[in-house]
Amino acid sequence: MEPVTIWTYDWVPAGPRGFVRDLRLRWACREAGLTYTVATVRFEDRETGHLDRQPFGQVPFLEDGEVRLFESGAALLHLAERSEVLMPRDPAGRADVLQWTIAALNSVELVTLPWWYLAIRGDADNGVTGWMAQRLDHLERELAQRDWLAAGRFTVADIVMADVLRVKRVRAFGSRPATEAYVARVTARPAFAAALAEQMEHFETADRARATGGD
Amino acid sequence: MEPVTIWTYDWVPAGPRGFVRDLRLRWACREAGLTYTVATVRFEDRETGHLDRQPFGQVPFLEDGEVRLFESGAALLHLAERSEVLMPRDPAGRADVLQWTIAALNSVELVTLPWWYLAIRGDADNGVTGWMAQRLDHLERELAQRDWLAAGRFTVADIVMADVLRVKRVRAFGSRPATEAYVARVTARPAFAAALAEQMEHFETADRARATGGD
């Protein structure tokens, strides 16, 4: 099969490194044994330069032959169609993976990301803290019952959910041991470590190019 | 084909009526010509009674034969697999619908719903207002270019995006004529009107049962 192309920024400041969402796609490809190349858009031009390719000025986007997708969640569901490692093929297993992937994006990250957005602007005890605690409590109840979110095994749903939850500040409110164990379990996978190291190296290479006058 | 079952609450207060997300599924089924029945869980017990069926205590969830899904976004993508009316079958068209459905859930609603959550608690000019305005501006740029979000025609992506955007307070900041025209265009579809009327009638019937001593 042809390699896919993962698009990310050419460079980002130190803060978001390790959390730019191209990591989700690198991780998924590595789990699935899909080969990929990485291409870049300029971070400095993100508001003007690549809106034609990503309408919200974000990364990542994915190219797979003639298909191009933005939204990391959409790209992950697309990759899941290419590999059973990421999603089983039976209808019940597929539905389970689909519902938990969407839950990570639309029930958990929908609260944790706005909470974090307010928190880094100085208000960690903000108007969505209670709502976030409730969602995380519900999730803790689920994670206390099993090792993986969906289909009785690791799937793409775990990539999204663990990537949402591994933001430590988000988990700083309350004690949720099953959630802690879950994040440790999913991020202990070699494909996560490799994807993380690769993203860090990508931006460090950009630093070196800048330092030597490259662009 | 066997009818699907859409699960919703038996009753809700006046505020959320017309916006409970079973509407998204009723609407999609009507567009696709899929028959459905409606089943209910008790609103009063939502925190304790149906967490085994919906881990976040929400509705809707969908039953389709042996498959059950929670998360309206997941249920809609599942229904889209059952009808080409909701999603084309060519890879590029599928990818376009998938990315815009996820964009509605994870780039737009991820900001508009927390904004609304803070606004109804008294703070309409809250910490996410600027972020929301930026996302809506990006979307306006897209909607100025075409009538439907994905694949050059109405798809399930329009159901989700229009349902997110039809919350009027969300659109009260700034002037975005293409977005206004888009919401009017999508919600002018007969299947939307029918789904809305059906949801209102569902809860009004519950009011009458309560008034006559039923439960």
mmCIF file of C-alpha atoms in Angstrom, chain B:
data_model
loop_
_atom_site.group_PDB
_atom_site.id
_atom_site.type_symbol
_atom_site.label_atom_id
_atom_site.label_comp_id
_atom_site.label_asym_id
_atom_site.label_seq_id
_atom_site.Cartn_x
_atom_site.Cartn_y
_atom_site.Cartn_z
ATOM 1 C CA MET B 1 -35.039 -3.663 6.945
ATOM 2 C CA GLU B 2 -35.889 -3.816 10.625
ATOM 3 C CA PRO B 3 -36.735 -0.465 12.174
ATOM 4 C CA VAL B 4 -34.098 1.086 14.401
ATOM 5 C CA THR B 5 -34.924 2.217 17.924
ATOM 6 C CA ILE B 6 -34.106 5.753 19.047
ATOM 7 C CA TRP B 7 -33.858 6.103 22.825
ATOM 8 C CA THR B 8 -34.583 9.423 24.466
ATOM 9 C CA TYR B 9 -35.904 10.765 27.778
ATOM 10 C CA ASP B 10 -39.500 10.132 28.804
ATOM 11 C CA TRP B 11 -39.844 13.829 29.682
ATOM 12 C CA VAL B 12 -37.722 16.970 29.953
ATOM 13 C CA PRO B 13 -38.453 20.495 31.246
ATOM 14 C CA ALA B 14 -39.479 23.185 28.747
ATOM 15 C CA GLY B 15 -35.946 24.625 28.275
ATOM 16 C CA PRO B 16 -34.263 21.847 26.294
ATOM 17 C CA ARG B 17 -37.347 20.862 24.276
ATOM 18 C CA GLY B 18 -36.622 21.125 20.598
ATOM 19 C CA PHE B 19 -32.922 20.637 21.322
ATOM 20 C CA VAL B 20 -32.703 17.144 22.826
ATOM 21 C CA ARG B 21 -30.379 15.301 20.518
ATOM 22 C CA ASP B 22 -32.723 12.475 19.663
ATOM 23 C CA LEU B 23 -33.857 15.093 17.126
ATOM 24 C CA ARG B 24 -30.655 14.532 15.154
ATOM 25 C CA LEU B 25 -31.461 10.843 14.810
ATOM 26 C CA ARG B 26 -35.147 11.319 14.018
ATOM 27 C CA TRP B 27 -34.112 13.832 11.361
ATOM 28 C CA ALA B 28 -31.507 11.532 9.823
ATOM 29 C CA CYS B 29 -33.911 8.586 9.713
ATOM 30 C CA ARG B 30 -36.548 10.713 8.039
ATOM 31 C CA GLU B 31 -34.110 11.999 5.430
ATOM 32 C CA ALA B 32 -32.968 8.440 4.718
ATOM 33 C CA GLY B 33 -36.423 6.855 4.770
ATOM 34 C CA LEU B 34 -35.404 4.561 7.629
ATOM 35 C CA THR B 35 -38.264 3.520 9.885
ATOM 36 C CA TYR B 36 -37.764 3.924 13.607
ATOM 37 C CA THR B 37 -39.497 3.521 16.897
ATOM 38 C CA VAL B 38 -38.861 5.666 19.963
ATOM 39 C CA ALA B 39 -38.157 4.219 23.418
ATOM 40 C CA THR B 40 -37.521 6.120 26.615
ATOM 41 C CA VAL B 41 -35.441 6.204 29.771
ATOM 42 C CA ARG B 42 -36.529 8.186 32.806
ATOM 43 C CA PHE B 43 -35.184 11.723 32.852
ATOM 44 C CA GLU B 44 -35.482 11.812 36.645
ATOM 45 C CA ASP B 45 -33.197 8.774 36.993
ATOM 46 C CA ARG B 46 -30.663 9.825 34.372
ATOM 47 C CA GLU B 47 -27.715 9.934 36.768
ATOM 48 C CA THR B 48 -28.363 6.550 38.335
ATOM 49 C CA GLY B 49 -30.736 4.619 36.139
ATOM 50 C CA HIS B 50 -29.220 4.375 32.698
ATOM 51 C CA LEU B 51 -25.480 4.771 33.128
ATOM 52 C CA ASP B 52 -25.226 1.115 32.180
ATOM 53 C CA ARG B 53 -26.681 2.078 28.820
ATOM 54 C CA GLN B 54 -25.138 5.525 28.346
ATOM 55 C CA PRO B 55 -21.995 6.082 30.411
ATOM 56 C CA PHE B 56 -22.470 9.848 30.625
ATOM 57 C CA GLY B 57 -26.164 9.706 31.559
ATOM 58 C CA GLN B 58 -27.179 11.342 28.294
ATOM 59 C CA VAL B 59 -29.483 10.634 25.386
ATOM 60 C CA PRO B 60 -29.870 9.600 22.646
ATOM 61 C CA PHE B 61 -28.706 6.115 22.023
ATOM 62 C CA LEU B 62 -29.585 4.005 19.039
ATOM 63 C CA GLU B 63 -30.419 0.335 18.668
ATOM 64 C CA ASP B 64 -30.032 -1.289 15.274
ATOM 65 C CA GLY B 65 -30.483 -5.036 15.543
ATOM 66 C CA GLU B 66 -27.709 -6.335 17.768
ATOM 67 C CA VAL B 67 -25.806 -3.072 17.629
ATOM 68 C CA ARG B 68 -26.294 -0.363 20.210
ATOM 69 C CA LEU B 69 -24.551 3.009 20.082
ATOM 70 C CA PHE B 70 -24.481 6.017 22.346
ATOM 71 C CA GLU B 71 -23.216 9.470 21.228
ATOM 72 C CA SER B 72 -25.404 11.176 18.652
ATOM 73 C CA GLY B 73 -22.387 11.666 16.362
ATOM 74 C CA ALA B 74 -21.604 7.958 16.387
ATOM 75 C CA ALA B 75 -25.246 7.019 15.831
ATOM 76 C CA LEU B 76 -25.423 9.412 12.866
ATOM 77 C CA LEU B 77 -22.285 7.987 11.250
ATOM 78 C CA HIS B 78 -23.760 4.523 11.776
ATOM 79 C CA LEU B 79 -27.023 5.555 10.091
ATOM 80 C CA ALA B 80 -24.998 7.114 7.262
ATOM 81 C CA GLU B 81 -23.636 3.631 6.512
ATOM 82 C CA ARG B 82 -27.210 2.484 6.000
ATOM 83 C CA SER B 83 -28.220 5.150 3.494
ATOM 84 C CA GLU B 84 -26.470 6.892 0.643
ATOM 85 C CA VAL B 85 -28.846 9.818 1.182
ATOM 86 C CA LEU B 86 -26.788 10.654 4.268
ATOM 87 C CA MET B 87 -23.317 9.916 2.864
ATOM 88 C CA PRO B 88 -22.028 9.151 -0.626
ATOM 89 C CA ARG B 89 -20.215 5.876 -1.206
ATOM 90 C CA ASP B 90 -17.131 7.071 -3.119
ATOM 91 C CA PRO B 91 -13.978 7.410 -0.965
ATOM 92 C CA ALA B 92 -13.549 11.156 -1.496
ATOM 93 C CA GLY B 93 -17.202 11.861 -0.714
ATOM 94 C CA ARG B 94 -17.121 9.664 2.391
ATOM 95 C CA ALA B 95 -13.979 11.399 3.646
ATOM 96 C CA ASP B 96 -15.516 14.819 3.068
ATOM 97 C CA VAL B 97 -18.643 13.890 5.052
ATOM 98 C CA LEU B 98 -16.562 12.321 7.807
ATOM 99 C CA GLN B 99 -14.286 15.336 8.243
ATOM 100 C CA TRP B 100 -17.155 17.822 8.346
ATOM 101 C CA THR B 101 -19.183 15.695 10.742
ATOM 102 C CA ILE B 102 -16.205 15.516 13.090
ATOM 103 C CA ALA B 103 -15.522 19.234 12.577
ATOM 104 C CA ALA B 104 -19.067 20.002 13.735
ATOM 105 C CA LEU B 105 -18.550 17.900 16.864
ATOM 106 C CA ASN B 106 -14.912 18.571 17.739
ATOM 107 C CA SER B 107 -14.086 22.025 16.294
ATOM 108 C CA VAL B 108 -17.405 23.895 16.434
ATOM 109 C CA GLU B 109 -19.591 22.315 19.138
ATOM 110 C CA LEU B 110 -16.470 21.851 21.281
ATOM 111 C CA VAL B 111 -16.476 25.643 21.609
ATOM 112 C CA THR B 112 -20.143 26.591 21.199
ATOM 113 C CA LEU B 113 -21.515 24.178 23.810
ATOM 114 C CA PRO B 114 -19.110 25.270 26.588
ATOM 115 C CA TRP B 115 -19.799 28.879 25.601
ATOM 116 C CA TRP B 116 -23.532 28.258 25.943
ATOM 117 C CA TYR B 117 -22.993 26.374 29.226
ATOM 118 C CA LEU B 118 -21.236 29.435 30.665
ATOM 119 C CA ALA B 119 -23.713 31.867 29.073
ATOM 120 C CA ILE B 120 -26.851 30.306 30.572
ATOM 121 C CA ARG B 121 -25.139 30.565 33.968
ATOM 122 C CA GLY B 122 -25.035 34.306 33.504
ATOM 123 C CA ASP B 123 -21.802 35.040 31.695
ATOM 124 C CA ALA B 124 -22.507 35.592 28.000
ATOM 125 C CA ASP B 125 -19.227 37.431 27.499
ATOM 126 C CA ASN B 126 -17.142 34.643 28.954
ATOM 127 C CA GLY B 127 -13.627 33.330 28.470
ATOM 128 C CA VAL B 128 -14.430 31.326 25.365
ATOM 129 C CA THR B 129 -16.355 34.040 23.479
ATOM 130 C CA GLY B 130 -13.327 35.121 21.431
ATOM 131 C CA TRP B 131 -12.394 31.544 20.610
ATOM 132 C CA MET B 132 -15.954 30.840 19.491
ATOM 133 C CA ALA B 133 -16.003 33.956 17.321
ATOM 134 C CA GLN B 134 -12.802 32.818 15.617
ATOM 135 C CA ARG B 135 -14.210 29.358 14.861
ATOM 136 C CA LEU B 136 -17.471 30.824 13.552
ATOM 137 C CA ASP B 137 -15.541 33.259 11.357
ATOM 138 C CA HIS B 138 -13.616 30.392 9.812
ATOM 139 C CA LEU B 139 -16.839 28.526 9.224
ATOM 140 C CA GLU B 140 -18.458 31.608 7.658
ATOM 141 C CA ARG B 141 -15.623 31.655 5.116
ATOM 142 C CA GLU B 142 -16.459 28.062 4.136
ATOM 143 C CA LEU B 143 -20.217 28.551 4.050
ATOM 144 C CA ALA B 144 -19.854 31.600 1.826
ATOM 145 C CA GLN B 145 -18.481 29.264 -0.849
ATOM 146 C CA ARG B 146 -21.188 26.632 -1.047
ATOM 147 C CA ASP B 147 -24.688 25.584 -0.029
ATOM 148 C CA TRP B 148 -23.846 22.297 1.706
ATOM 149 C CA LEU B 149 -20.829 21.413 3.796
ATOM 150 C CA ALA B 150 -19.620 18.232 2.144
ATOM 151 C CA ALA B 151 -19.681 16.305 -1.111
ATOM 152 C CA GLY B 152 -21.558 19.030 -2.989
ATOM 153 C CA ARG B 153 -24.955 18.094 -1.573
ATOM 154 C CA PHE B 154 -26.943 17.620 1.626
ATOM 155 C CA THR B 155 -25.376 14.987 3.904
ATOM 156 C CA VAL B 156 -25.373 13.940 7.528
ATOM 157 C CA ALA B 157 -22.642 16.541 8.147
ATOM 158 C CA ASP B 158 -25.277 19.247 7.573
ATOM 159 C CA ILE B 159 -27.567 17.666 10.162
ATOM 160 C CA VAL B 160 -24.906 17.911 12.854
ATOM 161 C CA MET B 161 -23.545 21.314 11.884
ATOM 162 C CA ALA B 162 -26.973 22.927 11.504
ATOM 163 C CA ASP B 163 -28.126 21.435 14.789
ATOM 164 C CA VAL B 164 -25.051 22.915 16.497
ATOM 165 C CA LEU B 165 -25.542 26.315 14.871
ATOM 166 C CA ARG B 166 -29.299 26.674 15.221
ATOM 167 C CA VAL B 167 -28.842 27.677 18.876
ATOM 168 C CA LYS B 168 -29.515 31.357 18.258
ATOM 169 C CA ARG B 169 -27.511 32.751 21.172
ATOM 170 C CA VAL B 170 -24.407 31.133 19.727
ATOM 171 C CA ARG B 171 -24.816 33.156 16.545
ATOM 172 C CA ALA B 172 -25.606 36.460 18.294
ATOM 173 C CA PHE B 173 -21.994 37.666 18.244
ATOM 174 C CA GLY B 174 -21.036 39.268 14.964
ATOM 175 C CA SER B 175 -22.619 39.260 11.541
ATOM 176 C CA ARG B 176 -22.197 36.111 9.488
ATOM 177 C CA PRO B 177 -24.721 36.174 6.638
ATOM 178 C CA ALA B 178 -23.562 32.948 4.974
ATOM 179 C CA THR B 179 -23.962 31.081 8.261
ATOM 180 C CA GLU B 180 -27.438 32.555 8.752
ATOM 181 C CA ALA B 181 -28.423 31.525 5.231
ATOM 182 C CA TYR B 182 -26.959 28.055 5.782
ATOM 183 C CA VAL B 183 -28.891 27.429 9.005
ATOM 184 C CA ALA B 184 -32.081 28.651 7.319
ATOM 185 C CA ARG B 185 -31.416 26.426 4.293
ATOM 186 C CA VAL B 186 -30.753 23.246 6.255
ATOM 187 C CA THR B 187 -33.542 23.703 8.789
ATOM 188 C CA ALA B 188 -36.014 24.423 5.967
ATOM 189 C CA ARG B 189 -35.867 20.751 5.048
ATOM 190 C CA PRO B 190 -39.206 19.003 5.708
ATOM 191 C CA ALA B 191 -37.472 16.186 7.614
ATOM 192 C CA PHE B 192 -36.146 18.695 10.141
ATOM 193 C CA ALA B 193 -39.556 20.260 10.686
ATOM 194 C CA ALA B 194 -41.140 16.834 11.103
ATOM 195 C CA ALA B 195 -38.474 15.675 13.556
ATOM 196 C CA LEU B 196 -38.822 18.852 15.584
ATOM 197 C CA ALA B 197 -42.614 18.623 15.707
ATOM 198 C CA GLU B 198 -42.350 14.978 16.711
ATOM 199 C CA GLN B 199 -39.989 15.726 19.585
ATOM 200 C CA MET B 200 -42.218 18.529 20.866
ATOM 201 C CA GLU B 201 -45.268 16.241 20.671
ATOM 202 C CA HIS B 202 -43.363 13.486 22.503
ATOM 203 C CA PHE B 203 -42.757 15.721 25.514
ATOM 204 C CA GLU B 204 -46.217 17.287 25.383
ATOM 205 C CA THR B 205 -47.735 13.822 25.545
ATOM 206 C CA ALA B 206 -45.591 13.224 28.633
ATOM 207 C CA ASP B 207 -46.963 16.435 30.178
ATOM 208 C CA ARG B 208 -50.520 15.254 29.597
ATOM 209 C CA ALA B 209 -49.782 11.851 31.141
ATOM 210 C CA ARG B 210 -48.339 13.580 34.202
ATOM 211 C CA ALA B 211 -51.312 15.940 34.464
ATOM 212 C CA THR B 212 -53.749 13.037 34.483
ATOM 213 C CA GLY B 213 -51.815 11.184 37.155
ATOM 214 C CA GLY B 214 -49.887 8.885 34.867
ATOM 215 C CA ASP B 215 -46.168 8.534 35.186
#
